Amino acid sequence: MRFSRIFRHRFHWTSGTRIDGVAADDRRSRSLSKRTTAPWDCPLPAGAWERMKRGYRPESMDDRWVVSFTGEDKVVFARSWTGAPIVEIQVAAGDHPRIVAVAWEGDGSVWVGGSEQSAKELVVQLYGWMV
């Protein structure tokens, strides 16, 4: 999957704010209850990693996702209402940053239909919707 088309737009990024009673820091500290991981070699366009590290806060109740940077080259995609992390991506930063791994919630009671393909598609879709 290529991110070039998605990442060329500006994001509405904020961090450290409270949404629906769950602080952004609380989301970063939660972990996937049944972690499933896979490698993912996906280059990021110039500037995308810096924008991703800023995180994303929903602008309305219709936005169902929060994106948080953990400070460990990891970005967490969590449900905005519950704060439950659903997908995480690990990024190899540097001159040419790239996503090197994806992890997702393997507990079907938390994320129904979670799979490697679903996790990757979710990452791409969320960024597409947010821009």
mmCIF file of N, CA and C in Angstrom:
data_model
loop_
_atom_site.group_PDB
_atom_site.id
_atom_site.type_symbol
_atom_site.label_atom_id
_atom_site.label_comp_id
_atom_site.label_asym_id
_atom_site.label_seq_id
_atom_site.Cartn_x
_atom_site.Cartn_y
_atom_site.Cartn_z
ATOM 1 N N MET A 1 0.838 -1.185 0.000
ATOM 2 C CA MET A 1 0.000 0.000 0.000
ATOM 3 C C MET A 1 0.878 1.241 0.000
ATOM 4 N N ARG A 2 0.531 2.186 -0.791
ATOM 5 C CA ARG A 2 1.303 3.415 -0.912
ATOM 6 C C ARG A 2 0.559 4.540 -0.202
ATOM 7 N N PHE A 3 1.314 5.368 0.501
ATOM 8 C CA PHE A 3 0.721 6.465 1.252
ATOM 9 C C PHE A 3 0.843 7.798 0.537
ATOM 10 N N SER A 4 1.508 7.857 -0.587
ATOM 11 C CA SER A 4 1.784 9.139 -1.241
ATOM 12 C C SER A 4 0.532 9.965 -1.465
ATOM 13 N N ARG A 5 -0.521 9.365 -1.976
ATOM 14 C CA ARG A 5 -1.752 10.087 -2.267
ATOM 15 C C ARG A 5 -2.374 10.623 -0.982
ATOM 16 N N ILE A 6 -2.328 9.854 0.060
ATOM 17 C CA ILE A 6 -2.990 10.220 1.307
ATOM 18 C C ILE A 6 -2.231 11.309 2.049
ATOM 19 N N PHE A 7 -0.909 11.211 2.112
ATOM 20 C CA PHE A 7 -0.142 12.096 2.962
ATOM 21 C C PHE A 7 0.198 13.443 2.342
ATOM 22 N N ARG A 8 -0.239 13.735 1.144
ATOM 23 C CA ARG A 8 0.119 15.023 0.565
ATOM 24 C C ARG A 8 -0.749 16.164 1.095
ATOM 25 N N HIS A 9 -1.810 15.858 1.818
ATOM 26 C CA HIS A 9 -2.701 16.880 2.371
ATOM 27 C C HIS A 9 -2.305 17.227 3.803
ATOM 28 N N ARG A 10 -2.819 18.331 4.299
ATOM 29 C CA ARG A 10 -2.573 18.729 5.686
ATOM 30 C C ARG A 10 -3.529 17.995 6.607
ATOM 31 N N PHE A 11 -3.043 17.667 7.791
ATOM 32 C CA PHE A 11 -3.848 16.997 8.801
ATOM 33 C C PHE A 11 -4.313 18.022 9.829
ATOM 34 N N HIS A 12 -5.326 17.686 10.561
ATOM 35 C CA HIS A 12 -5.762 18.479 11.708
ATOM 36 C C HIS A 12 -5.201 17.772 12.930
ATOM 37 N N TRP A 13 -4.031 18.184 13.344
ATOM 38 C CA TRP A 13 -3.325 17.463 14.393
ATOM 39 C C TRP A 13 -3.333 18.244 15.700
ATOM 40 N N THR A 14 -3.492 17.538 16.791
ATOM 41 C CA THR A 14 -3.315 18.096 18.120
ATOM 42 C C THR A 14 -2.849 16.963 19.009
ATOM 43 N N SER A 15 -2.417 17.292 20.192
ATOM 44 C CA SER A 15 -2.009 16.227 21.107
ATOM 45 C C SER A 15 -2.260 16.656 22.534
ATOM 46 N N GLY A 16 -2.315 15.677 23.426
ATOM 47 C CA GLY A 16 -2.443 15.928 24.848
ATOM 48 C C GLY A 16 -3.807 16.416 25.294
ATOM 49 N N THR A 17 -4.823 16.322 24.485
ATOM 50 C CA THR A 17 -6.136 16.807 24.861
ATOM 51 C C THR A 17 -7.017 15.670 25.345
ATOM 52 N N ARG A 18 -8.096 16.026 26.033
ATOM 53 C CA ARG A 18 -9.045 15.035 26.517
ATOM 54 C C ARG A 18 -10.196 14.935 25.535
ATOM 55 N N ILE A 19 -10.589 13.709 25.265
ATOM 56 C CA ILE A 19 -11.707 13.455 24.371
ATOM 57 C C ILE A 19 -12.608 12.441 25.040
ATOM 58 N N ASP A 20 -13.860 12.795 25.216
ATOM 59 C CA ASP A 20 -14.822 11.886 25.831
ATOM 60 C C ASP A 20 -14.315 11.326 27.155
ATOM 61 N N GLY A 21 -13.631 12.166 27.935
ATOM 62 C CA GLY A 21 -13.197 11.752 29.260
ATOM 63 C C GLY A 21 -11.958 10.876 29.285
ATOM 64 N N VAL A 22 -11.336 10.616 28.153
ATOM 65 C CA VAL A 22 -10.132 9.790 28.117
ATOM 66 C C VAL A 22 -8.982 10.651 27.623
ATOM 67 N N ALA A 23 -7.969 10.838 28.463
ATOM 68 C CA ALA A 23 -6.832 11.664 28.068
ATOM 69 C C ALA A 23 -6.009 10.959 27.012
ATOM 70 N N ALA A 24 -5.402 11.754 26.145
ATOM 71 C CA ALA A 24 -4.548 11.176 25.100
ATOM 72 C C ALA A 24 -3.431 10.351 25.721
ATOM 73 N N ASP A 25 -2.876 10.803 26.848
ATOM 74 C CA ASP A 25 -1.816 10.040 27.507
ATOM 75 C C ASP A 25 -2.322 8.686 27.978
ATOM 76 N N ASP A 26 -3.599 8.605 28.394
ATOM 77 C CA ASP A 26 -4.169 7.325 28.811
ATOM 78 C C ASP A 26 -4.229 6.360 27.638
ATOM 79 N N ARG A 27 -4.521 6.861 26.460
ATOM 80 C CA ARG A 27 -4.573 5.999 25.276
ATOM 81 C C ARG A 27 -3.196 5.440 24.963
ATOM 82 N N ARG A 28 -2.189 6.269 25.097
ATOM 83 C CA ARG A 28 -0.836 5.818 24.783
ATOM 84 C C ARG A 28 -0.380 4.748 25.759
ATOM 85 N N SER A 29 -0.860 4.793 26.995
ATOM 86 C CA SER A 29 -0.403 3.831 27.992
ATOM 87 C C SER A 29 -1.143 2.504 27.900
ATOM 88 N N ARG A 30 -2.301 2.473 27.258
ATOM 89 C CA ARG A 30 -3.028 1.221 27.097
ATOM 90 C C ARG A 30 -2.367 0.395 26.018
ATOM 91 N N SER A 31 -2.520 -0.911 26.130
ATOM 92 C CA SER A 31 -1.917 -1.774 25.118
ATOM 93 C C SER A 31 -2.968 -2.710 24.543
ATOM 94 N N LEU A 32 -2.620 -3.322 23.435
ATOM 95 C CA LEU A 32 -3.510 -4.285 22.799
ATOM 96 C C LEU A 32 -3.645 -5.492 23.723
ATOM 97 N N SER A 33 -4.870 -5.946 23.970
ATOM 98 C CA SER A 33 -5.064 -7.054 24.905
ATOM 99 C C SER A 33 -4.593 -8.383 24.335
ATOM 100 N N LYS A 34 -4.710 -8.556 23.030
ATOM 101 C CA LYS A 34 -4.233 -9.773 22.362
ATOM 102 C C LYS A 34 -3.479 -9.340 21.105
ATOM 103 N N ARG A 35 -2.217 -8.957 21.318
ATOM 104 C CA ARG A 35 -1.380 -8.386 20.254
ATOM 105 C C ARG A 35 -1.052 -9.433 19.190
ATOM 106 N N THR A 36 -1.294 -9.053 17.941
ATOM 107 C CA THR A 36 -0.909 -9.849 16.782
ATOM 108 C C THR A 36 -0.095 -8.926 15.885
ATOM 109 N N THR A 37 1.071 -9.376 15.423
ATOM 110 C CA THR A 37 1.950 -8.491 14.657
ATOM 111 C C THR A 37 2.363 -9.106 13.320
ATOM 112 N N ALA A 38 2.766 -8.230 12.423
ATOM 113 C CA ALA A 38 3.274 -8.651 11.111
ATOM 114 C C ALA A 38 4.221 -7.574 10.594
ATOM 115 N N PRO A 39 5.214 -7.953 9.815
ATOM 116 C CA PRO A 39 6.076 -6.942 9.195
ATOM 117 C C PRO A 39 5.311 -6.179 8.123
ATOM 118 N N TRP A 40 5.737 -4.938 7.891
ATOM 119 C CA TRP A 40 5.112 -4.121 6.848
ATOM 120 C C TRP A 40 6.173 -3.167 6.323
ATOM 121 N N ASP A 41 6.614 -3.350 5.133
ATOM 122 C CA ASP A 41 7.626 -2.486 4.535
ATOM 123 C C ASP A 41 6.919 -1.445 3.672
ATOM 124 N N CYS A 42 6.603 -0.298 4.287
ATOM 125 C CA CYS A 42 5.814 0.727 3.609
ATOM 126 C C CYS A 42 6.501 2.084 3.757
ATOM 127 N N PRO A 43 7.114 2.595 2.698
ATOM 128 C CA PRO A 43 7.770 3.906 2.778
ATOM 129 C C PRO A 43 6.754 5.029 2.983
ATOM 130 N N LEU A 44 7.163 6.029 3.762
ATOM 131 C CA LEU A 44 6.322 7.203 4.000
ATOM 132 C C LEU A 44 6.850 8.372 3.178
ATOM 133 N N PRO A 45 5.968 9.154 2.584
ATOM 134 C CA PRO A 45 6.399 10.335 1.823
ATOM 135 C C PRO A 45 7.083 11.363 2.729
ATOM 136 N N ALA A 46 7.827 12.247 2.133
ATOM 137 C CA ALA A 46 8.526 13.300 2.873
ATOM 138 C C ALA A 46 7.545 14.080 3.738
ATOM 139 N N GLY A 47 7.897 14.283 4.988
ATOM 140 C CA GLY A 47 7.076 15.059 5.908
ATOM 141 C C GLY A 47 5.965 14.291 6.592
ATOM 142 N N ALA A 48 5.623 13.119 6.115
ATOM 143 C CA ALA A 48 4.501 12.370 6.691
ATOM 144 C C ALA A 48 4.785 11.934 8.124
ATOM 145 N N TRP A 49 6.012 11.489 8.393
ATOM 146 C CA TRP A 49 6.331 11.010 9.734
ATOM 147 C C TRP A 49 6.243 12.147 10.747
ATOM 148 N N GLU A 50 6.731 13.321 10.402
ATOM 149 C CA GLU A 50 6.644 14.461 11.324
ATOM 150 C C GLU A 50 5.189 14.803 11.620
ATOM 151 N N ARG A 51 4.334 14.753 10.620
ATOM 152 C CA ARG A 51 2.909 15.028 10.841
ATOM 153 C C ARG A 51 2.278 13.935 11.694
ATOM 154 N N MET A 52 2.645 12.682 11.452
ATOM 155 C CA MET A 52 2.064 11.574 12.207
ATOM 156 C C MET A 52 2.396 11.682 13.688
ATOM 157 N N LYS A 53 3.598 12.144 14.009
ATOM 158 C CA LYS A 53 4.024 12.227 15.409
ATOM 159 C C LYS A 53 3.209 13.237 16.210
ATOM 160 N N ARG A 54 2.536 14.136 15.537
ATOM 161 C CA ARG A 54 1.723 15.136 16.242
ATOM 162 C C ARG A 54 0.414 14.565 16.758
ATOM 163 N N GLY A 55 -0.028 13.427 16.240
ATOM 164 C CA GLY A 55 -1.283 12.815 16.676
ATOM 165 C C GLY A 55 -2.493 13.462 16.033
ATOM 166 N N TYR A 56 -3.646 12.883 16.292
ATOM 167 C CA TYR A 56 -4.896 13.399 15.737
ATOM 168 C C TYR A 56 -5.985 13.333 16.794
ATOM 169 N N ARG A 57 -6.721 14.409 16.935
ATOM 170 C CA ARG A 57 -7.855 14.476 17.850
ATOM 171 C C ARG A 57 -9.117 14.660 17.020
ATOM 172 N N PRO A 58 -10.151 13.878 17.281
ATOM 173 C CA PRO A 58 -11.400 14.038 16.530
ATOM 174 C C PRO A 58 -11.970 15.443 16.697
ATOM 175 N N GLU A 59 -12.586 15.927 15.643
ATOM 176 C CA GLU A 59 -13.192 17.253 15.680
ATOM 177 C C GLU A 59 -14.657 17.207 16.080
ATOM 178 N N SER A 60 -15.276 16.028 16.017
ATOM 179 C CA SER A 60 -16.677 15.896 16.420
ATOM 180 C C SER A 60 -16.924 14.473 16.901
ATOM 181 N N MET A 61 -18.112 14.240 17.431
ATOM 182 C CA MET A 61 -18.475 12.907 17.911
ATOM 183 C C MET A 61 -18.579 11.905 16.766
ATOM 184 N N ASP A 62 -18.712 12.389 15.544
ATOM 185 C CA ASP A 62 -18.781 11.490 14.395
ATOM 186 C C ASP A 62 -17.430 10.860 14.072
ATOM 187 N N ASP A 63 -16.348 11.510 14.499
ATOM 188 C CA ASP A 63 -15.009 10.954 14.295
ATOM 189 C C ASP A 63 -14.779 9.900 15.369
ATOM 190 N N ARG A 64 -14.509 8.692 14.965
ATOM 191 C CA ARG A 64 -14.455 7.584 15.918
ATOM 192 C C ARG A 64 -13.051 7.170 16.318
ATOM 193 N N TRP A 65 -12.040 7.851 15.824
ATOM 194 C CA TRP A 65 -10.672 7.416 16.046
ATOM 195 C C TRP A 65 -9.791 8.524 16.592
ATOM 196 N N VAL A 66 -8.812 8.135 17.392
ATOM 197 C CA VAL A 66 -7.775 9.017 17.909
ATOM 198 C C VAL A 66 -6.446 8.406 17.488
ATOM 199 N N VAL A 67 -5.512 9.246 17.081
ATOM 200 C CA VAL A 67 -4.186 8.778 16.696
ATOM 201 C C VAL A 67 -3.186 9.406 17.658
ATOM 202 N N SER A 68 -2.361 8.567 18.310
ATOM 203 C CA SER A 68 -1.403 9.051 19.299
ATOM 204 C C SER A 68 -0.007 8.533 18.998
ATOM 205 N N PHE A 69 0.975 9.403 19.159
ATOM 206 C CA PHE A 69 2.383 9.020 19.038
ATOM 207 C C PHE A 69 2.875 8.659 20.428
ATOM 208 N N THR A 70 3.526 7.500 20.576
ATOM 209 C CA THR A 70 3.949 7.045 21.900
ATOM 210 C C THR A 70 5.309 7.564 22.309
ATOM 211 N N GLY A 71 6.045 8.161 21.384
ATOM 212 C CA GLY A 71 7.387 8.607 21.703
ATOM 213 C C GLY A 71 8.416 7.513 21.497
ATOM 214 N N GLU A 72 7.995 6.377 21.009
ATOM 215 C CA GLU A 72 8.881 5.230 20.775
ATOM 216 C C GLU A 72 8.860 4.836 19.302
ATOM 217 N N ASP A 73 8.663 5.785 18.423
ATOM 218 C CA ASP A 73 8.520 5.515 16.987
ATOM 219 C C ASP A 73 7.335 4.612 16.704
ATOM 220 N N LYS A 74 6.320 4.730 17.546
ATOM 221 C CA LYS A 74 5.103 3.936 17.386
ATOM 222 C C LYS A 74 3.905 4.870 17.390
ATOM 223 N N VAL A 75 2.942 4.601 16.505
ATOM 224 C CA VAL A 75 1.705 5.365 16.436
ATOM 225 C C VAL A 75 0.561 4.411 16.744
ATOM 226 N N VAL A 76 -0.334 4.848 17.638
ATOM 227 C CA VAL A 76 -1.456 4.026 18.080
ATOM 228 C C VAL A 76 -2.753 4.608 17.531
ATOM 229 N N PHE A 77 -3.576 3.746 16.952
ATOM 230 C CA PHE A 77 -4.901 4.105 16.463
ATOM 231 C C PHE A 77 -5.901 3.518 17.447
ATOM 232 N N ALA A 78 -6.630 4.386 18.156
ATOM 233 C CA ALA A 78 -7.544 3.934 19.204
ATOM 234 C C ALA A 78 -8.951 4.454 18.949
ATOM 235 N N ARG A 79 -9.923 3.751 19.496
ATOM 236 C CA ARG A 79 -11.310 4.199 19.421
ATOM 237 C C ARG A 79 -11.456 5.438 20.298
ATOM 238 N N SER A 80 -12.118 6.464 19.784
ATOM 239 C CA SER A 80 -12.204 7.720 20.527
ATOM 240 C C SER A 80 -13.093 7.613 21.760
ATOM 241 N N TRP A 81 -14.139 6.840 21.716
ATOM 242 C CA TRP A 81 -15.068 6.785 22.846
ATOM 243 C C TRP A 81 -14.547 5.925 23.982
ATOM 244 N N THR A 82 -13.901 4.817 23.672
ATOM 245 C CA THR A 82 -13.444 3.895 24.715
ATOM 246 C C THR A 82 -11.963 4.024 25.009
ATOM 247 N N GLY A 83 -11.211 4.578 24.072
ATOM 248 C CA GLY A 83 -9.765 4.644 24.233
ATOM 249 C C GLY A 83 -9.080 3.322 23.945
ATOM 250 N N ALA A 84 -9.831 2.319 23.503
ATOM 251 C CA ALA A 84 -9.251 0.997 23.235
ATOM 252 C C ALA A 84 -8.349 1.054 22.007
ATOM 253 N N PRO A 85 -7.068 0.692 22.159
ATOM 254 C CA PRO A 85 -6.187 0.654 20.995
ATOM 255 C C PRO A 85 -6.581 -0.496 20.076
ATOM 256 N N ILE A 86 -6.589 -0.241 18.775
ATOM 257 C CA ILE A 86 -6.985 -1.250 17.792
ATOM 258 C C ILE A 86 -5.810 -1.626 16.898
ATOM 259 N N VAL A 87 -5.051 -0.640 16.440
ATOM 260 C CA VAL A 87 -3.911 -0.888 15.559
ATOM 261 C C VAL A 87 -2.745 -0.013 16.009
ATOM 262 N N GLU A 88 -1.536 -0.550 15.889
ATOM 263 C CA GLU A 88 -0.314 0.211 16.129
ATOM 264 C C GLU A 88 0.605 0.008 14.930
ATOM 265 N N ILE A 89 1.328 1.061 14.565
ATOM 266 C CA ILE A 89 2.359 0.908 13.543
ATOM 267 C C ILE A 89 3.700 1.294 14.146
ATOM 268 N N GLN A 90 4.727 0.576 13.768
ATOM 269 C CA GLN A 90 6.103 0.861 14.178
ATOM 270 C C GLN A 90 6.805 1.475 12.979
ATOM 271 N N VAL A 91 7.458 2.613 13.197
ATOM 272 C CA VAL A 91 8.103 3.334 12.102
ATOM 273 C C VAL A 91 9.607 3.402 12.339
ATOM 274 N N ALA A 92 10.369 3.093 11.307
ATOM 275 C CA ALA A 92 11.817 3.295 11.334
ATOM 276 C C ALA A 92 12.053 4.717 10.840
ATOM 277 N N ALA A 93 12.367 5.605 11.783
ATOM 278 C CA ALA A 93 12.573 7.011 11.437
ATOM 279 C C ALA A 93 13.931 7.174 10.768
ATOM 280 N N GLY A 94 14.180 8.344 10.281
ATOM 281 C CA GLY A 94 15.450 8.627 9.616
ATOM 282 C C GLY A 94 15.210 9.472 8.387
ATOM 283 N N ASP A 95 16.185 9.477 7.501
ATOM 284 C CA ASP A 95 16.063 10.274 6.279
ATOM 285 C C ASP A 95 14.920 9.805 5.395
ATOM 286 N N HIS A 96 14.648 8.519 5.407
ATOM 287 C CA HIS A 96 13.578 7.934 4.593
ATOM 288 C C HIS A 96 12.712 7.049 5.486
ATOM 289 N N PRO A 97 11.826 7.651 6.317
ATOM 290 C CA PRO A 97 11.030 6.848 7.252
ATOM 291 C C PRO A 97 10.114 5.874 6.531
ATOM 292 N N ARG A 98 9.883 4.742 7.209
ATOM 293 C CA ARG A 98 9.002 3.721 6.637
ATOM 294 C C ARG A 98 8.339 2.958 7.774
ATOM 295 N N ILE A 99 7.142 2.496 7.497
ATOM 296 C CA ILE A 99 6.456 1.631 8.452
ATOM 297 C C ILE A 99 7.109 0.263 8.330
ATOM 298 N N VAL A 100 7.570 -0.276 9.455
ATOM 299 C CA VAL A 100 8.258 -1.568 9.423
ATOM 300 C C VAL A 100 7.431 -2.695 10.025
ATOM 301 N N ALA A 101 6.409 -2.351 10.809
ATOM 302 C CA ALA A 101 5.578 -3.390 11.416
ATOM 303 C C ALA A 101 4.203 -2.832 11.742
ATOM 304 N N VAL A 102 3.240 -3.717 11.766
ATOM 305 C CA VAL A 102 1.881 -3.369 12.166
ATOM 306 C C VAL A 102 1.438 -4.383 13.219
ATOM 307 N N ALA A 103 0.755 -3.896 14.244
ATOM 308 C CA ALA A 103 0.187 -4.766 15.278
ATOM 309 C C ALA A 103 -1.284 -4.422 15.393
ATOM 310 N N TRP A 104 -2.102 -5.411 15.690
ATOM 311 C CA TRP A 104 -3.529 -5.165 15.794
ATOM 312 C C TRP A 104 -4.127 -5.983 16.911
ATOM 313 N N GLU A 105 -5.321 -5.563 17.308
ATOM 314 C CA GLU A 105 -6.061 -6.240 18.371
ATOM 315 C C GLU A 105 -6.589 -7.562 17.835
ATOM 316 N N GLY A 106 -6.123 -8.655 18.415
ATOM 317 C CA GLY A 106 -6.542 -9.982 17.981
ATOM 318 C C GLY A 106 -7.736 -10.520 18.733
ATOM 319 N N ASP A 107 -8.189 -9.797 19.765
ATOM 320 C CA ASP A 107 -9.358 -10.224 20.534
ATOM 321 C C ASP A 107 -10.615 -9.835 19.762
ATOM 322 N N GLY A 108 -11.339 -10.836 19.281
ATOM 323 C CA GLY A 108 -12.536 -10.593 18.483
ATOM 324 C C GLY A 108 -13.634 -9.859 19.215
ATOM 325 N N SER A 109 -13.606 -9.863 20.548
ATOM 326 C CA SER A 109 -14.629 -9.120 21.286
ATOM 327 C C SER A 109 -14.316 -7.623 21.312
ATOM 328 N N VAL A 110 -13.063 -7.262 21.014
ATOM 329 C CA VAL A 110 -12.661 -5.854 20.965
ATOM 330 C C VAL A 110 -12.709 -5.333 19.535
ATOM 331 N N TRP A 111 -12.173 -6.113 18.592
ATOM 332 C CA TRP A 111 -12.177 -5.726 17.181
ATOM 333 C C TRP A 111 -12.579 -6.935 16.352
ATOM 334 N N VAL A 112 -13.811 -6.949 15.904
ATOM 335 C CA VAL A 112 -14.337 -8.055 15.107
ATOM 336 C C VAL A 112 -13.702 -8.011 13.717
ATOM 337 N N GLY A 113 -13.213 -9.140 13.268
ATOM 338 C CA GLY A 113 -12.656 -9.214 11.919
ATOM 339 C C GLY A 113 -11.258 -8.679 11.786
ATOM 340 N N GLY A 114 -10.555 -8.497 12.895
ATOM 341 C CA GLY A 114 -9.198 -7.985 12.836
ATOM 342 C C GLY A 114 -8.259 -8.973 12.164
ATOM 343 N N SER A 115 -7.509 -8.489 11.180
ATOM 344 C CA SER A 115 -6.531 -9.309 10.471
ATOM 345 C C SER A 115 -5.412 -8.390 10.001
ATOM 346 N N GLU A 116 -4.351 -8.965 9.478
ATOM 347 C CA GLU A 116 -3.257 -8.153 8.964
ATOM 348 C C GLU A 116 -3.748 -7.208 7.872
ATOM 349 N N GLN A 117 -4.476 -7.741 6.931
ATOM 350 C CA GLN A 117 -4.990 -6.914 5.835
ATOM 351 C C GLN A 117 -5.932 -5.830 6.358
ATOM 352 N N SER A 118 -6.807 -6.190 7.296
ATOM 353 C CA SER A 118 -7.738 -5.209 7.876
ATOM 354 C C SER A 118 -6.986 -4.098 8.597
ATOM 355 N N ALA A 119 -5.929 -4.459 9.323
ATOM 356 C CA ALA A 119 -5.149 -3.464 10.058
ATOM 357 C C ALA A 119 -4.481 -2.484 9.098
ATOM 358 N N LYS A 120 -3.886 -3.002 8.038
ATOM 359 C CA LYS A 120 -3.228 -2.134 7.061
ATOM 360 C C LYS A 120 -4.244 -1.237 6.356
ATOM 361 N N GLU A 121 -5.372 -1.812 5.994
ATOM 362 C CA GLU A 121 -6.415 -1.017 5.340
ATOM 363 C C GLU A 121 -6.947 0.057 6.273
ATOM 364 N N LEU A 122 -7.072 -0.268 7.567
ATOM 365 C CA LEU A 122 -7.559 0.710 8.536
ATOM 366 C C LEU A 122 -6.609 1.902 8.613
ATOM 367 N N VAL A 123 -5.312 1.639 8.670
ATOM 368 C CA VAL A 123 -4.332 2.727 8.724
ATOM 369 C C VAL A 123 -4.487 3.632 7.502
ATOM 370 N N VAL A 124 -4.563 3.042 6.334
ATOM 371 C CA VAL A 124 -4.693 3.823 5.103
ATOM 372 C C VAL A 124 -6.019 4.584 5.078
ATOM 373 N N GLN A 125 -7.112 3.925 5.441
ATOM 374 C CA GLN A 125 -8.428 4.572 5.425
ATOM 375 C C GLN A 125 -8.506 5.722 6.413
ATOM 376 N N LEU A 126 -8.003 5.521 7.621
ATOM 377 C CA LEU A 126 -8.090 6.586 8.621
ATOM 378 C C LEU A 126 -7.356 7.831 8.169
ATOM 379 N N TYR A 127 -6.188 7.672 7.636
ATOM 380 C CA TYR A 127 -5.481 8.848 7.147
ATOM 381 C C TYR A 127 -6.187 9.470 5.957
ATOM 382 N N GLY A 128 -6.795 8.647 5.120
ATOM 383 C CA GLY A 128 -7.563 9.186 3.997
ATOM 384 C C GLY A 128 -8.752 10.005 4.456
ATOM 385 N N TRP A 129 -9.438 9.557 5.501
ATOM 386 C CA TRP A 129 -10.611 10.270 6.003
ATOM 387 C C TRP A 129 -10.228 11.536 6.754
ATOM 388 N N MET A 130 -9.063 11.540 7.369
ATOM 389 C CA MET A 130 -8.668 12.668 8.209
ATOM 390 C C MET A 130 -8.126 13.848 7.423
ATOM 391 N N VAL A 131 -7.751 13.633 6.185
ATOM 392 C CA VAL A 131 -7.123 14.729 5.436
ATOM 393 C C VAL A 131 -8.134 15.537 4.665
#
